[in-house]
């Protein structure tokens, strides 16, 4: 397994990406936390985050700082989980 891959308990060995803890948890709970992603990233599935993390960054002029990153607590997701989160949470 390379650093760019993860062993997902649901999808097996997949390419890896990241999402805030709130999005990662919502995949399991179904809670509608929203879904945002960095659209200027060169990868197909860039980091993703929820509405609350988006609002925290917005109150800091769109800048992510250490405190916001700590609250986001980004977790590794497989790309198939990322796709599912986007499908269910985006909007």
PDB file of N, CA, C and O in Angstrom, residues 19-63:
ATOM      1  N   UNK A  19     -11.097  14.192   4.530  1.00  0.00           N
ATOM      2  CA  UNK A  19     -12.305  14.969   4.826  1.00  0.00           C
ATOM      3  C   UNK A  19     -12.300  15.313   6.301  1.00  0.00           C
ATOM      4  O   UNK A  19     -11.714  14.589   7.116  1.00  0.00           O
ATOM      5  N   UNK A  20     -12.968  16.406   6.639  1.00  0.00           N
ATOM      6  CA  UNK A  20     -13.048  16.778   8.052  1.00  0.00           C
ATOM      7  C   UNK A  20     -13.782  15.682   8.827  1.00  0.00           C
ATOM      8  O   UNK A  20     -14.533  14.884   8.254  1.00  0.00           O
ATOM      9  N   UNK A  21     -13.563  15.659  10.126  1.00  0.00           N
ATOM     10  CA  UNK A  21     -14.177  14.650  10.985  1.00  0.00           C
ATOM     11  C   UNK A  21     -15.696  14.661  10.871  1.00  0.00           C
ATOM     12  O   UNK A  21     -16.349  13.622  10.958  1.00  0.00           O
ATOM     13  N   UNK A  22     -16.268  15.823  10.621  1.00  0.00           N
ATOM     14  CA  UNK A  22     -17.717  15.951  10.562  1.00  0.00           C
ATOM     15  C   UNK A  22     -18.287  15.259   9.318  1.00  0.00           C
ATOM     16  O   UNK A  22     -19.311  14.578   9.396  1.00  0.00           O
ATOM     17  N   UNK A  23     -17.621  15.411   8.185  1.00  0.00           N
ATOM     18  CA  UNK A  23     -18.014  14.700   6.968  1.00  0.00           C
ATOM     19  C   UNK A  23     -17.766  13.210   7.142  1.00  0.00           C
ATOM     20  O   UNK A  23     -18.623  12.385   6.811  1.00  0.00           O
ATOM     21  N   UNK A  24     -16.603  12.844   7.680  1.00  0.00           N
ATOM     22  CA  UNK A  24     -16.278  11.430   7.876  1.00  0.00           C
ATOM     23  C   UNK A  24     -17.312  10.755   8.777  1.00  0.00           C
ATOM     24  O   UNK A  24     -17.739   9.631   8.506  1.00  0.00           O
ATOM     25  N   UNK A  25     -17.743  11.430   9.820  1.00  0.00           N
ATOM     26  CA  UNK A  25     -18.743  10.876  10.733  1.00  0.00           C
ATOM     27  C   UNK A  25     -20.116  10.814  10.064  1.00  0.00           C
ATOM     28  O   UNK A  25     -20.864   9.853  10.248  1.00  0.00           O
ATOM     29  N   UNK A  26     -20.444  11.819   9.275  1.00  0.00           N
ATOM     30  CA  UNK A  26     -21.751  11.876   8.613  1.00  0.00           C
ATOM     31  C   UNK A  26     -21.940  10.739   7.613  1.00  0.00           C
ATOM     32  O   UNK A  26     -23.077  10.334   7.346  1.00  0.00           O
ATOM     33  N   UNK A  27     -20.855  10.209   7.086  1.00  0.00           N
ATOM     34  CA  UNK A  27     -20.959   9.055   6.187  1.00  0.00           C
ATOM     35  C   UNK A  27     -21.644   7.908   6.918  1.00  0.00           C
ATOM     36  O   UNK A  27     -22.449   7.182   6.344  1.00  0.00           O
ATOM     37  N   UNK A  28     -21.364   7.769   8.197  1.00  0.00           N
ATOM     38  CA  UNK A  28     -21.933   6.694   9.011  1.00  0.00           C
ATOM     39  C   UNK A  28     -23.303   7.070   9.578  1.00  0.00           C
ATOM     40  O   UNK A  28     -24.249   6.290   9.527  1.00  0.00           O
ATOM     41  N   UNK A  29     -23.414   8.300  10.101  1.00  0.00           N
ATOM     42  CA  UNK A  29     -24.640   8.700  10.803  1.00  0.00           C
ATOM     43  C   UNK A  29     -25.740   9.208   9.884  1.00  0.00           C
ATOM     44  O   UNK A  29     -26.902   9.210  10.268  1.00  0.00           O
ATOM     45  N   UNK A  30     -25.364   9.690   8.710  1.00  0.00           N
ATOM     46  CA  UNK A  30     -26.337  10.272   7.791  1.00  0.00           C
ATOM     47  C   UNK A  30     -26.710  11.707   8.122  1.00  0.00           C
ATOM     48  O   UNK A  30     -27.553  12.300   7.456  1.00  0.00           O
ATOM     49  N   UNK A  31     -26.073  12.283   9.150  1.00  0.00           N
ATOM     50  CA  UNK A  31     -26.359  13.670   9.511  1.00  0.00           C
ATOM     51  C   UNK A  31     -26.002  14.585   8.341  1.00  0.00           C
ATOM     52  O   UNK A  31     -24.947  14.453   7.723  1.00  0.00           O
ATOM     53  N   UNK A  32     -26.863  15.523   8.029  1.00  0.00           N
ATOM     54  CA  UNK A  32     -26.661  16.429   6.897  1.00  0.00           C
ATOM     55  C   UNK A  32     -25.773  17.609   7.318  1.00  0.00           C
ATOM     56  O   UNK A  32     -26.277  18.642   7.746  1.00  0.00           O
ATOM     57  N   UNK A  33     -24.468  17.430   7.204  1.00  0.00           N
ATOM     58  CA  UNK A  33     -23.507  18.445   7.640  1.00  0.00           C
ATOM     59  C   UNK A  33     -23.018  19.319   6.497  1.00  0.00           C
ATOM     60  O   UNK A  33     -22.279  20.269   6.715  1.00  0.00           O
ATOM     61  N   UNK A  34     -23.412  19.006   5.282  1.00  0.00           N
ATOM     62  CA  UNK A  34     -22.935  19.750   4.120  1.00  0.00           C
ATOM     63  C   UNK A  34     -21.634  19.175   3.588  1.00  0.00           C
ATOM     64  O   UNK A  34     -21.014  18.315   4.219  1.00  0.00           O
ATOM     65  N   UNK A  35     -21.239  19.658   2.423  1.00  0.00           N
ATOM     66  CA  UNK A  35     -20.041  19.127   1.774  1.00  0.00           C
ATOM     67  C   UNK A  35     -19.429  20.211   0.904  1.00  0.00           C
ATOM     68  O   UNK A  35     -20.066  20.701  -0.032  1.00  0.00           O
ATOM     69  N   UNK A  36     -18.221  20.602   1.228  1.00  0.00           N
ATOM     70  CA  UNK A  36     -17.458  21.593   0.463  1.00  0.00           C
ATOM     71  C   UNK A  36     -16.115  20.957   0.110  1.00  0.00           C
ATOM     72  O   UNK A  36     -15.633  20.089   0.826  1.00  0.00           O
ATOM     73  N   UNK A  37     -15.520  21.421  -0.964  1.00  0.00           N
ATOM     74  CA  UNK A  37     -14.195  20.925  -1.341  1.00  0.00           C
ATOM     75  C   UNK A  37     -13.421  22.017  -2.039  1.00  0.00           C
ATOM     76  O   UNK A  37     -13.990  22.970  -2.544  1.00  0.00           O
ATOM     77  N   UNK A  38     -12.118  21.844  -2.042  1.00  0.00           N
ATOM     78  CA  UNK A  38     -11.240  22.806  -2.705  1.00  0.00           C
ATOM     79  C   UNK A  38     -11.268  22.586  -4.200  1.00  0.00           C
ATOM     80  O   UNK A  38     -10.684  21.626  -4.684  1.00  0.00           O
ATOM     81  N   UNK A  39     -11.943  23.455  -4.922  1.00  0.00           N
ATOM     82  CA  UNK A  39     -12.095  23.258  -6.364  1.00  0.00           C
ATOM     83  C   UNK A  39     -10.885  23.710  -7.173  1.00  0.00           C
ATOM     84  O   UNK A  39     -10.844  23.511  -8.375  1.00  0.00           O
ATOM     85  N   UNK A  40      -9.896  24.278  -6.511  1.00  0.00           N
ATOM     86  CA  UNK A  40      -8.693  24.682  -7.243  1.00  0.00           C
ATOM     87  C   UNK A  40      -7.550  23.678  -7.069  1.00  0.00           C
ATOM     88  O   UNK A  40      -6.446  23.921  -7.501  1.00  0.00           O
ATOM     89  N   UNK A  41      -7.848  22.551  -6.446  1.00  0.00           N
ATOM     90  CA  UNK A  41      -6.832  21.511  -6.249  1.00  0.00           C
ATOM     91  C   UNK A  41      -6.667  20.699  -7.533  1.00  0.00           C
ATOM     92  O   UNK A  41      -7.638  20.497  -8.268  1.00  0.00           O
ATOM     93  N   UNK A  42      -5.452  20.224  -7.803  1.00  0.00           N
ATOM     94  CA  UNK A  42      -5.209  19.491  -9.044  1.00  0.00           C
ATOM     95  C   UNK A  42      -5.733  18.051  -9.025  1.00  0.00           C
ATOM     96  O   UNK A  42      -5.715  17.382 -10.037  1.00  0.00           O
ATOM     97  N   UNK A  43      -6.221  17.580  -7.887  1.00  0.00           N
ATOM     98  CA  UNK A  43      -6.675  16.191  -7.802  1.00  0.00           C
ATOM     99  C   UNK A  43      -8.188  16.093  -8.007  1.00  0.00           C
ATOM    100  O   UNK A  43      -8.914  17.056  -7.786  1.00  0.00           O
ATOM    101  N   UNK A  44      -8.638  14.921  -8.410  1.00  0.00           N
ATOM    102  CA  UNK A  44     -10.065  14.714  -8.668  1.00  0.00           C
ATOM    103  C   UNK A  44     -10.895  14.809  -7.396  1.00  0.00           C
ATOM    104  O   UNK A  44     -12.025  15.269  -7.425  1.00  0.00           O
ATOM    105  N   UNK A  45     -10.337  14.384  -6.267  1.00  0.00           N
ATOM    106  CA  UNK A  45     -11.062  14.402  -4.997  1.00  0.00           C
ATOM    107  C   UNK A  45     -10.208  15.090  -3.929  1.00  0.00           C
ATOM    108  O   UNK A  45      -9.564  14.436  -3.121  1.00  0.00           O
ATOM    109  N   UNK A  46     -10.231  16.408  -3.912  1.00  0.00           N
ATOM    110  CA  UNK A  46      -9.427  17.158  -2.936  1.00  0.00           C
ATOM    111  C   UNK A  46     -10.034  17.067  -1.535  1.00  0.00           C
ATOM    112  O   UNK A  46     -11.118  16.506  -1.351  1.00  0.00           O
ATOM    113  N   UNK A  47      -9.354  17.648  -0.572  1.00  0.00           N
ATOM    114  CA  UNK A  47      -9.886  17.696   0.788  1.00  0.00           C
ATOM    115  C   UNK A  47     -11.324  18.208   0.769  1.00  0.00           C
ATOM    116  O   UNK A  47     -11.673  19.081  -0.017  1.00  0.00           O
ATOM    117  N   UNK A  48     -12.147  17.651   1.662  1.00  0.00           N
ATOM    118  CA  UNK A  48     -13.551  18.056   1.772  1.00  0.00           C
ATOM    119  C   UNK A  48     -13.846  18.417   3.219  1.00  0.00           C
ATOM    120  O   UNK A  48     -13.200  17.925   4.140  1.00  0.00           O
ATOM    121  N   UNK A  49     -14.839  19.308   3.409  1.00  0.00           N
ATOM    122  CA  UNK A  49     -15.206  19.725   4.751  1.00  0.00           C
ATOM    123  C   UNK A  49     -16.676  20.093   4.794  1.00  0.00           C
ATOM    124  O   UNK A  49     -17.326  20.287   3.774  1.00  0.00           O
ATOM    125  N   UNK A  50     -17.198  20.209   6.001  1.00  0.00           N
ATOM    126  CA  UNK A  50     -18.619  20.463   6.245  1.00  0.00           C
ATOM    127  C   UNK A  50     -18.936  21.958   6.253  1.00  0.00           C
ATOM    128  O   UNK A  50     -18.040  22.798   6.165  1.00  0.00           O
ATOM    129  N   UNK A  51     -20.239  22.275   6.403  1.00  0.00           N
ATOM    130  CA  UNK A  51     -20.683  23.675   6.485  1.00  0.00           C
ATOM    131  C   UNK A  51     -20.051  24.403   7.672  1.00  0.00           C
ATOM    132  O   UNK A  51     -19.629  25.550   7.541  1.00  0.00           O
ATOM    133  N   UNK A  52     -19.994  23.730   8.828  1.00  0.00           N
ATOM    134  CA  UNK A  52     -19.446  24.388  10.020  1.00  0.00           C
ATOM    135  C   UNK A  52     -17.978  24.754   9.820  1.00  0.00           C
ATOM    136  O   UNK A  52     -17.560  25.860  10.184  1.00  0.00           O
ATOM    137  N   UNK A  53     -17.196  23.859   9.235  1.00  0.00           N
ATOM    138  CA  UNK A  53     -15.780  24.170   8.964  1.00  0.00           C
ATOM    139  C   UNK A  53     -15.673  25.289   7.930  1.00  0.00           C
ATOM    140  O   UNK A  53     -14.806  26.163   8.038  1.00  0.00           O
ATOM    141  N   UNK A  54     -16.547  25.278   6.934  1.00  0.00           N
ATOM    142  CA  UNK A  54     -16.567  26.344   5.929  1.00  0.00           C
ATOM    143  C   UNK A  54     -16.848  27.690   6.595  1.00  0.00           C
ATOM    144  O   UNK A  54     -16.198  28.691   6.292  1.00  0.00           O
ATOM    145  N   UNK A  55     -17.808  27.719   7.506  1.00  0.00           N
ATOM    146  CA  UNK A  55     -18.148  28.964   8.202  1.00  0.00           C
ATOM    147  C   UNK A  55     -16.996  29.443   9.091  1.00  0.00           C
ATOM    148  O   UNK A  55     -16.728  30.646   9.160  1.00  0.00           O
ATOM    149  N   UNK A  56     -16.307  28.517   9.748  1.00  0.00           N
ATOM    150  CA  UNK A  56     -15.152  28.908  10.577  1.00  0.00           C
ATOM    151  C   UNK A  56     -14.088  29.573   9.722  1.00  0.00           C
ATOM    152  O   UNK A  56     -13.524  30.603  10.089  1.00  0.00           O
ATOM    153  N   UNK A  57     -13.793  28.984   8.575  1.00  0.00           N
ATOM    154  CA  UNK A  57     -12.791  29.565   7.681  1.00  0.00           C
ATOM    155  C   UNK A  57     -13.275  30.911   7.139  1.00  0.00           C
ATOM    156  O   UNK A  57     -12.488  31.857   7.039  1.00  0.00           O
ATOM    157  N   UNK A  58     -14.555  31.009   6.816  1.00  0.00           N
ATOM    158  CA  UNK A  58     -15.106  32.268   6.283  1.00  0.00           C
ATOM    159  C   UNK A  58     -14.975  33.399   7.293  1.00  0.00           C
ATOM    160  O   UNK A  58     -14.706  34.539   6.908  1.00  0.00           O
ATOM    161  N   UNK A  59     -15.150  33.108   8.571  1.00  0.00           N
ATOM    162  CA  UNK A  59     -15.021  34.151   9.594  1.00  0.00           C
ATOM    163  C   UNK A  59     -13.568  34.581   9.764  1.00  0.00           C
ATOM    164  O   UNK A  59     -13.297  35.600  10.382  1.00  0.00           O
ATOM    165  N   UNK A  60     -12.659  33.800   9.196  1.00  0.00           N
ATOM    166  CA  UNK A  60     -11.237  34.137   9.235  1.00  0.00           C
ATOM    167  C   UNK A  60     -10.771  34.555   7.837  1.00  0.00           C
ATOM    168  O   UNK A  60      -9.666  34.219   7.414  1.00  0.00           O
ATOM    169  N   UNK A  61     -11.645  35.241   7.110  1.00  0.00           N
ATOM    170  CA  UNK A  61     -11.348  35.736   5.758  1.00  0.00           C
ATOM    171  C   UNK A  61     -10.953  34.618   4.795  1.00  0.00           C
ATOM    172  O   UNK A  61     -10.109  34.797   3.920  1.00  0.00           O
ATOM    173  N   UNK A  62     -11.567  33.454   4.984  1.00  0.00           N
ATOM    174  CA  UNK A  62     -11.308  32.324   4.098  1.00  0.00           C
ATOM    175  C   UNK A  62     -10.022  31.582   4.372  1.00  0.00           C
ATOM    176  O   UNK A  62      -9.680  30.659   3.638  1.00  0.00           O
ATOM    177  N   UNK A  63      -9.329  31.958   5.403  1.00  0.00           N
ATOM    178  CA  UNK A  63      -8.043  31.347   5.723  1.00  0.00           C
ATOM    179  C   UNK A  63      -8.198  30.262   6.794  1.00  0.00           C
ATOM    180  O   UNK A  63      -8.862  30.477   7.801  1.00  0.00           O
TER     181      UNK A  63
END
